[in-house]
XYZ file of C-alpha atoms in Angstrom:
450
model
C -15.385 19.050 -12.852
C -17.615 17.061 -12.514
C -16.382 13.626 -10.335
C -16.868 9.935 -11.988
C -15.274 7.095 -10.362
C -12.813 4.023 -11.994
C -14.100 0.526 -11.040
C -11.591 -2.024 -10.803
C -10.942 -5.526 -11.512
C -10.277 -7.906 -9.045
C -7.055 -8.587 -10.634
C -3.846 -7.383 -10.823
C -3.552 -4.534 -8.602
C -0.300 -3.386 -8.068
C -0.814 -2.587 -11.996
C -4.202 -0.497 -11.874
C -2.984 2.648 -11.312
C 0.058 2.519 -13.560
C -1.444 1.408 -16.719
C -4.391 4.387 -16.271
C -1.800 6.439 -16.490
C -1.299 5.573 -19.132
C -4.138 5.144 -20.578
C -4.596 8.880 -19.731
C -1.814 9.811 -22.130
C -3.146 7.500 -25.017
C -6.379 9.028 -24.939
C -5.449 12.238 -24.627
C -7.557 12.684 -21.436
C -6.884 15.557 -18.617
C -6.954 13.266 -15.445
C -7.417 14.849 -11.610
C -7.164 12.379 -8.468
C -5.320 12.770 -4.996
C -2.891 9.741 -5.943
C -2.607 9.642 -1.914
C -6.191 8.068 -1.934
C -5.778 5.634 -4.110
C -5.357 2.424 -2.217
C -4.943 -1.726 -3.937
C -7.351 -2.694 -1.159
C -10.119 -0.910 -2.804
C -11.815 -1.405 -6.020
C -13.076 2.018 -6.470
C -10.534 5.640 -6.826
C -12.704 8.729 -7.114
C -11.743 11.330 -9.878
C -13.024 14.406 -11.973
C -13.067 14.755 -15.785
C -13.758 16.883 -17.603
C -17.311 15.135 -19.152
C -18.760 11.837 -19.658
C -18.188 11.273 -23.419
C -14.125 12.473 -21.926
C -14.313 9.388 -18.957
C -15.590 6.538 -21.461
C -12.889 7.606 -23.681
C -10.679 7.572 -20.658
C -11.170 3.399 -20.111
C -12.696 1.932 -23.922
C -8.989 0.547 -24.149
C -8.438 -0.495 -20.225
C -7.669 -3.924 -19.741
C -7.673 -4.058 -15.545
C -10.990 -1.712 -15.546
C -13.952 -2.542 -15.663
C -16.414 0.337 -15.723
C -15.967 4.456 -15.237
C -19.753 5.590 -13.241
C -21.036 9.074 -13.264
C -20.976 9.926 -9.751
C -23.995 10.406 -7.712
C -23.230 10.280 -3.944
C -21.817 7.748 -1.668
C -21.967 6.868 2.279
C -21.288 4.675 5.214
C -25.226 4.074 5.237
C -28.297 4.725 2.635
C -28.744 7.391 4.758
C -25.764 8.986 3.867
C -26.187 7.914 -0.200
C -29.786 9.062 -0.323
C -28.776 12.642 1.384
C -26.294 13.318 -1.156
C -27.975 11.897 -4.364
C -30.944 14.530 -3.202
C -28.681 16.959 -3.506
C -28.810 16.837 -6.932
C -32.853 15.742 -8.642
C -32.534 17.558 -11.543
C -29.912 14.907 -12.381
C -32.003 12.001 -11.959
C -35.483 13.658 -13.172
C -33.144 13.372 -16.597
C -33.472 9.690 -16.778
C -37.347 10.328 -15.732
C -39.032 8.401 -18.996
C -36.348 6.595 -20.534
C -35.440 2.842 -20.336
C -32.913 1.827 -17.037
C -31.746 -1.125 -15.059
C -29.843 -1.118 -12.042
C -26.513 -3.709 -10.720
C -25.970 -4.395 -7.653
C -22.877 -5.819 -6.649
C -21.098 -6.426 -3.317
C -17.119 -6.116 -3.050
C -15.593 -8.749 -0.365
C -19.149 -10.054 -0.231
C -22.432 -11.801 -2.112
C -25.586 -11.225 -2.207
C -28.482 -12.838 -2.973
C -30.581 -11.993 -5.849
C -33.664 -11.181 -3.124
C -30.920 -8.585 -1.316
C -30.029 -6.793 -4.530
C -33.534 -6.110 -5.168
C -33.798 -4.921 -1.621
C -31.195 -2.632 -2.663
C -32.776 -1.263 -5.623
C -36.300 -0.747 -4.307
C -34.594 1.967 -2.362
C -33.881 4.419 -4.580
C -37.838 3.926 -5.536
C -38.371 7.783 -4.733
C -36.172 9.082 -7.536
C -39.660 8.116 -9.904
C -37.877 6.794 -13.847
C -40.668 5.581 -15.177
C -39.136 4.006 -18.271
C -38.967 0.986 -18.973
C -37.541 -1.334 -17.390
C -34.629 -3.500 -19.989
C -32.304 -6.620 -18.566
C -30.382 -5.616 -21.550
C -29.053 -2.341 -23.084
C -31.013 0.255 -21.710
C -30.413 3.286 -22.545
C -28.972 4.124 -19.057
C -27.843 1.552 -16.455
C -27.092 2.843 -12.982
C -24.916 1.041 -10.750
C -24.486 0.152 -6.640
C -22.188 -1.268 -4.527
C -21.514 -2.437 -1.476
C -18.255 -2.007 -0.322
C -17.361 -4.032 2.874
C -13.818 -4.293 5.196
C -11.960 -7.324 4.540
C -13.384 -10.488 7.028
C -12.147 -13.987 7.935
C -15.854 -15.260 8.447
C -17.375 -16.141 5.343
C -20.932 -14.890 6.860
C -20.022 -12.369 9.145
C -23.148 -9.311 9.238
C -20.854 -7.151 9.332
C -21.908 -2.955 7.486
C -20.550 -2.336 4.832
C -17.549 0.526 4.346
C -18.907 2.585 1.400
C -21.867 2.399 -1.152
C -21.282 3.835 -4.020
C -23.977 4.819 -6.076
C -23.392 6.494 -10.098
C -24.303 6.151 -13.669
C -22.173 3.905 -16.080
C -20.764 6.049 -18.870
C -17.976 3.681 -19.521
C -16.432 0.388 -20.383
C -13.003 -1.034 -20.040
C -12.358 -4.175 -23.178
C -11.696 -6.879 -20.396
C -13.355 -8.880 -23.398
C -10.139 -8.334 -25.074
C -8.826 -11.116 -22.277
C -10.743 -14.195 -23.668
C -10.237 -12.723 -27.145
C -6.145 -13.459 -26.783
C -7.204 -15.902 -24.623
C -3.941 -19.003 -25.180
C -5.829 -21.248 -24.827
C -7.315 -20.638 -28.111
C -4.087 -19.679 -29.827
C -4.267 -22.048 -32.770
C 0.298 -21.523 -31.923
C 1.241 -22.200 -28.422
C 4.451 -21.884 -27.053
C 6.400 -22.692 -22.463
C 7.011 -19.481 -22.021
C 4.021 -17.968 -23.966
C 2.530 -14.992 -21.649
C -1.003 -14.956 -21.123
C -3.652 -12.263 -22.212
C -4.980 -10.227 -19.624
C -1.109 -9.556 -19.487
C 0.683 -8.664 -23.015
C -2.814 -6.473 -23.130
C -1.731 -4.575 -19.694
C 1.743 -4.558 -21.479
C 0.579 -3.148 -24.802
C -1.650 -0.331 -23.159
C 2.314 0.884 -20.849
C 3.704 0.747 -24.090
C 0.997 3.469 -25.476
C 0.731 1.408 -28.830
C -1.217 2.826 -31.598
C -1.667 3.258 -35.076
C 1.377 4.991 -36.238
C 4.098 3.823 -33.729
C 6.095 0.873 -34.177
C 6.933 -1.259 -31.779
C 9.223 -4.381 -31.403
C 9.846 -7.445 -29.043
C 13.959 -8.241 -28.983
C 12.895 -11.757 -27.702
C 10.350 -12.314 -29.328
C 9.177 -16.520 -28.198
C 5.949 -17.017 -29.711
C 5.202 -13.711 -30.458
C 2.144 -12.308 -27.740
C 3.741 -8.846 -27.340
C 3.486 -7.959 -31.166
C 0.028 -9.724 -30.971
C -1.482 -7.440 -28.365
C 0.373 -4.736 -29.204
C -0.620 -5.021 -33.070
C -4.582 -4.781 -31.677
C -4.093 -1.228 -31.303
C -3.137 -0.997 -34.427
C 0.890 0.140 -33.417
C 3.442 -1.662 -36.209
C 5.345 -4.520 -34.812
C 8.288 -6.573 -35.161
C 10.389 -9.414 -33.605
C 13.843 -11.481 -33.233
C 15.207 -14.313 -31.039
C 17.750 -15.906 -31.265
C 16.235 -19.524 -31.802
C 14.182 -18.904 -35.096
C 12.633 -22.331 -33.651
C 10.054 -20.556 -31.491
C 9.122 -17.882 -34.250
C 8.486 -20.837 -37.259
C 6.696 -23.711 -34.461
C 8.845 -26.403 -34.685
C 9.484 -26.162 -30.895
C 5.994 -25.134 -29.337
C 3.346 -27.612 -27.574
C 1.899 -26.649 -30.634
C 4.354 -27.898 -33.271
C 2.959 -28.021 -37.133
C 0.704 -25.077 -37.153
C 3.249 -22.603 -39.343
C 3.883 -21.016 -36.115
C 4.510 -16.914 -34.838
C 1.867 -16.573 -38.485
C -0.653 -19.073 -37.340
C -1.692 -16.168 -35.115
C -1.559 -13.727 -36.540
C -3.765 -14.807 -39.330
C -5.779 -16.516 -36.873
C -6.212 -12.707 -35.400
C -5.840 -10.797 -38.889
C -2.920 -8.978 -37.854
C -1.312 -9.734 -40.957
C -0.746 -6.818 -42.008
C 0.217 -4.707 -38.488
C 2.906 -7.188 -37.285
C 5.910 -6.402 -40.412
C 8.087 -9.457 -39.810
C 10.152 -11.517 -37.704
C 13.704 -12.239 -37.317
C 16.184 -14.479 -36.031
C 19.802 -13.275 -34.592
C 21.328 -11.976 -31.545
C 20.306 -8.775 -30.210
C 23.526 -8.655 -28.576
C 25.071 -8.506 -32.571
C 22.082 -6.689 -34.073
C 21.577 -5.538 -37.627
C 19.436 -2.400 -36.573
C 21.621 0.872 -37.812
C 22.377 3.650 -36.125
C 20.086 5.666 -34.313
C 16.619 5.860 -33.330
C 14.157 3.071 -34.870
C 11.715 2.669 -32.384
C 8.518 4.309 -30.487
C 8.383 0.823 -28.078
C 10.290 -1.697 -27.006
C 8.270 -4.253 -25.354
C 9.534 -7.797 -24.223
C 9.892 -10.770 -21.194
C 13.278 -11.691 -21.128
C 14.004 -14.958 -20.837
C 14.903 -15.729 -16.698
C 15.124 -18.799 -16.732
C 12.515 -20.558 -15.096
C 10.794 -22.183 -18.149
C 13.828 -20.908 -20.537
C 17.407 -19.456 -19.692
C 19.219 -16.874 -21.964
C 22.020 -17.335 -24.164
C 23.028 -15.752 -26.991
C 25.538 -16.165 -29.657
C 29.347 -17.899 -28.139
C 31.282 -20.743 -27.117
C 32.557 -21.761 -24.193
C 36.443 -22.287 -25.476
C 35.864 -19.307 -28.241
C 36.592 -22.557 -30.736
C 35.300 -23.649 -34.113
C 34.418 -27.479 -33.946
C 35.002 -29.444 -36.841
C 31.654 -30.508 -37.181
C 29.970 -26.705 -37.794
C 31.761 -26.342 -40.890
C 31.410 -30.284 -42.408
C 28.826 -30.437 -45.131
C 25.253 -32.489 -44.785
C 23.403 -32.913 -48.437
C 25.720 -31.004 -49.930
C 24.720 -28.337 -47.678
C 27.031 -26.241 -45.324
C 25.686 -27.587 -42.184
C 25.468 -23.435 -40.466
C 22.764 -24.065 -43.884
C 20.505 -26.256 -43.109
C 16.935 -25.154 -41.650
C 17.138 -27.184 -38.349
C 20.510 -26.116 -37.772
C 20.461 -24.247 -33.967
C 24.322 -22.157 -33.316
C 26.294 -21.937 -30.780
C 25.150 -20.189 -27.553
C 26.780 -19.997 -24.256
C 24.419 -18.895 -21.525
C 23.510 -14.791 -20.623
C 23.532 -14.134 -17.511
C 20.187 -12.324 -15.901
C 21.890 -8.985 -14.697
C 23.860 -9.204 -18.281
C 20.567 -9.066 -20.109
C 19.157 -5.930 -18.475
C 21.893 -3.957 -18.297
C 22.375 -4.459 -22.230
C 18.278 -4.458 -22.450
C 18.345 -0.993 -20.916
C 21.696 -0.018 -23.404
C 19.842 -0.543 -26.714
C 16.274 0.883 -25.776
C 18.518 3.842 -24.729
C 20.404 3.846 -27.771
C 17.335 2.564 -30.628
C 13.555 4.501 -29.213
C 12.582 7.431 -29.892
C 12.818 10.662 -27.438
C 9.158 10.057 -25.536
C 9.615 6.000 -26.732
C 8.931 3.375 -23.840
C 10.777 0.296 -22.200
C 8.424 -2.382 -20.731
C 9.532 -5.526 -19.802
C 9.726 -7.953 -17.526
C 12.634 -7.505 -14.011
C 12.264 -11.161 -12.614
C 13.295 -10.294 -8.721
C 14.032 -12.739 -5.530
C 11.427 -11.688 -3.048
C 13.564 -11.069 0.419
C 16.538 -9.866 -1.746
C 14.877 -7.314 -3.249
C 15.013 -2.967 -2.564
C 13.757 -0.518 -4.807
C 17.180 0.662 -5.801
C 18.447 -2.907 -7.218
C 15.906 -1.620 -10.183
C 18.403 -1.048 -13.580
C 19.040 2.549 -14.052
C 20.020 3.708 -17.112
C 20.660 8.140 -17.138
C 18.129 8.392 -20.575
C 15.393 6.110 -19.178
C 13.176 7.650 -16.441
C 11.663 5.225 -14.181
C 7.705 5.509 -14.742
C 6.226 2.461 -13.068
C 7.104 -0.502 -11.415
C 5.105 -3.311 -10.910
C 4.797 -6.638 -8.771
C 3.764 -9.677 -9.586
C 3.834 -11.811 -6.979
C 4.955 -15.908 -6.772
C 6.147 -16.692 -3.186
C 10.117 -17.098 -2.536
C 10.456 -14.766 -6.070
C 8.230 -12.348 -8.204
C 8.444 -10.492 -11.521
C 7.776 -6.472 -11.584
C 6.914 -4.832 -15.008
C 9.332 -2.246 -15.464
C 8.644 0.766 -17.591
C 10.834 3.366 -18.973
C 10.675 6.529 -20.520
C 13.212 8.034 -22.939
C 14.252 11.811 -21.675
C 16.555 13.070 -24.187
C 19.167 12.444 -27.196
C 22.216 10.495 -26.671
C 25.286 12.298 -27.508
C 29.036 12.066 -27.810
C 29.505 12.015 -23.474
C 29.851 8.512 -21.960
C 26.160 7.414 -21.067
C 27.019 3.809 -19.908
C 25.690 3.500 -16.694
C 29.406 2.822 -14.327
C 31.358 0.098 -13.738
C 31.603 0.834 -10.685
C 28.316 2.040 -9.664
C 27.233 -1.856 -11.605
C 29.073 -3.106 -8.343
C 28.051 -1.276 -5.781
C 24.775 -3.123 -5.519
C 23.734 -6.695 -6.118
C 21.317 -6.910 -7.427
C 18.074 -8.992 -6.853
C 17.436 -10.213 -10.367
C 21.306 -11.410 -10.265
C 22.027 -14.659 -10.856
C 18.088 -15.633 -10.641
C 17.827 -18.714 -12.417
C 20.766 -20.189 -10.303
C 18.965 -18.900 -7.359
C 15.641 -20.494 -8.893
C 17.013 -24.068 -9.164
C 18.254 -23.590 -5.916
C 14.668 -22.798 -3.904
C 16.423 -19.521 -2.932
C 18.740 -20.856 -0.700
C 21.216 -18.707 0.440
C 24.420 -18.717 0.486
C 26.223 -19.320 4.183
C 28.729 -16.402 3.814
C 25.703 -14.677 2.875
C 23.421 -15.039 5.545
C 26.137 -15.093 8.089
C 27.264 -10.939 7.118
C 23.723 -10.290 6.758
């Protein structure tokens, strides 16, 4: 099959391959590549795809992909590169008369405009005779010099690899600007940034004909990005103030509905409802094609669930205010108790195993203490297969985007994680909120045991 190289954006490197593999499923494109050859230290991945049109289709909704380039050659020097390019003169002769332009870049180094022009002139042997158009040319050729990491800002070292080819498709990175949280009419203190929200929509395989649900909907970022790609979506939250817009940074703008109107997604976002997902009203059986969520883990808002510390019902909850019971007031917030992070995740997996269709995906954020994390800390469930585990570091702690797929139908046999198994390990996300506000100081007894 023809060769291409994927040109990744220089951001969220640990998420790139996971998103690319999700795109192969979304677009039904067969891609062959050596997984061992992939490294997050390089923005390029050599792949084999049936045709240029299939390659363009593959990346058209990619968020972490800048472009995909038909591979014409590579080498550690320009002489090596040109030797490979000259092996197929019929390829570049095909574009002899069309309009074109060259784009020259360097990875881990800056090139002056003079240096870029000198690189372009090296390709004069190809004999292109068409007009040079800087805007909307028929073909765009791409040259990139890839350098090793260097601590010398003005290093004169030679490039590690030089890549050359014809750009055949681009990703959708312009959506990052379109969904920029700073441009939204409604914004909350837990709103997820646009780039990662869009990546999560791809990880969830959001597309027309699917139903996506966010059980901790907050200000609705995932509803918007999933529905942008054609999925129907809905969300719920224990705190209706976030949904209505009475508890965000920009209030009195009709909450999530204001953003749906801004992006014209009212027809695809079905509704937002208020309830505790632990006591949800959903009917039995499989309902959702994907569950996409960011559980509240305490950095900006701690997780809560319905309940009282002593289990009693205080007298004031039953008071009549202006002729209406207090719990029927528009500003009523039900009594809640803390919801420990490991319990949140355990319940989320159990909910997903019950409510996802077979093949459906659970995509969620898992906060962990960096120096305590082990791969086996990622929660498991017999009905959910781990698809991807990508890290976004923040120093002493990080959050991991976990993608899981439901692999079989639930049955009458016990499929919950056993109590013995859950107690056998103390995962790095347990009591995360307490650890975060203690600035990750470890218990002396635990430190001595280690």
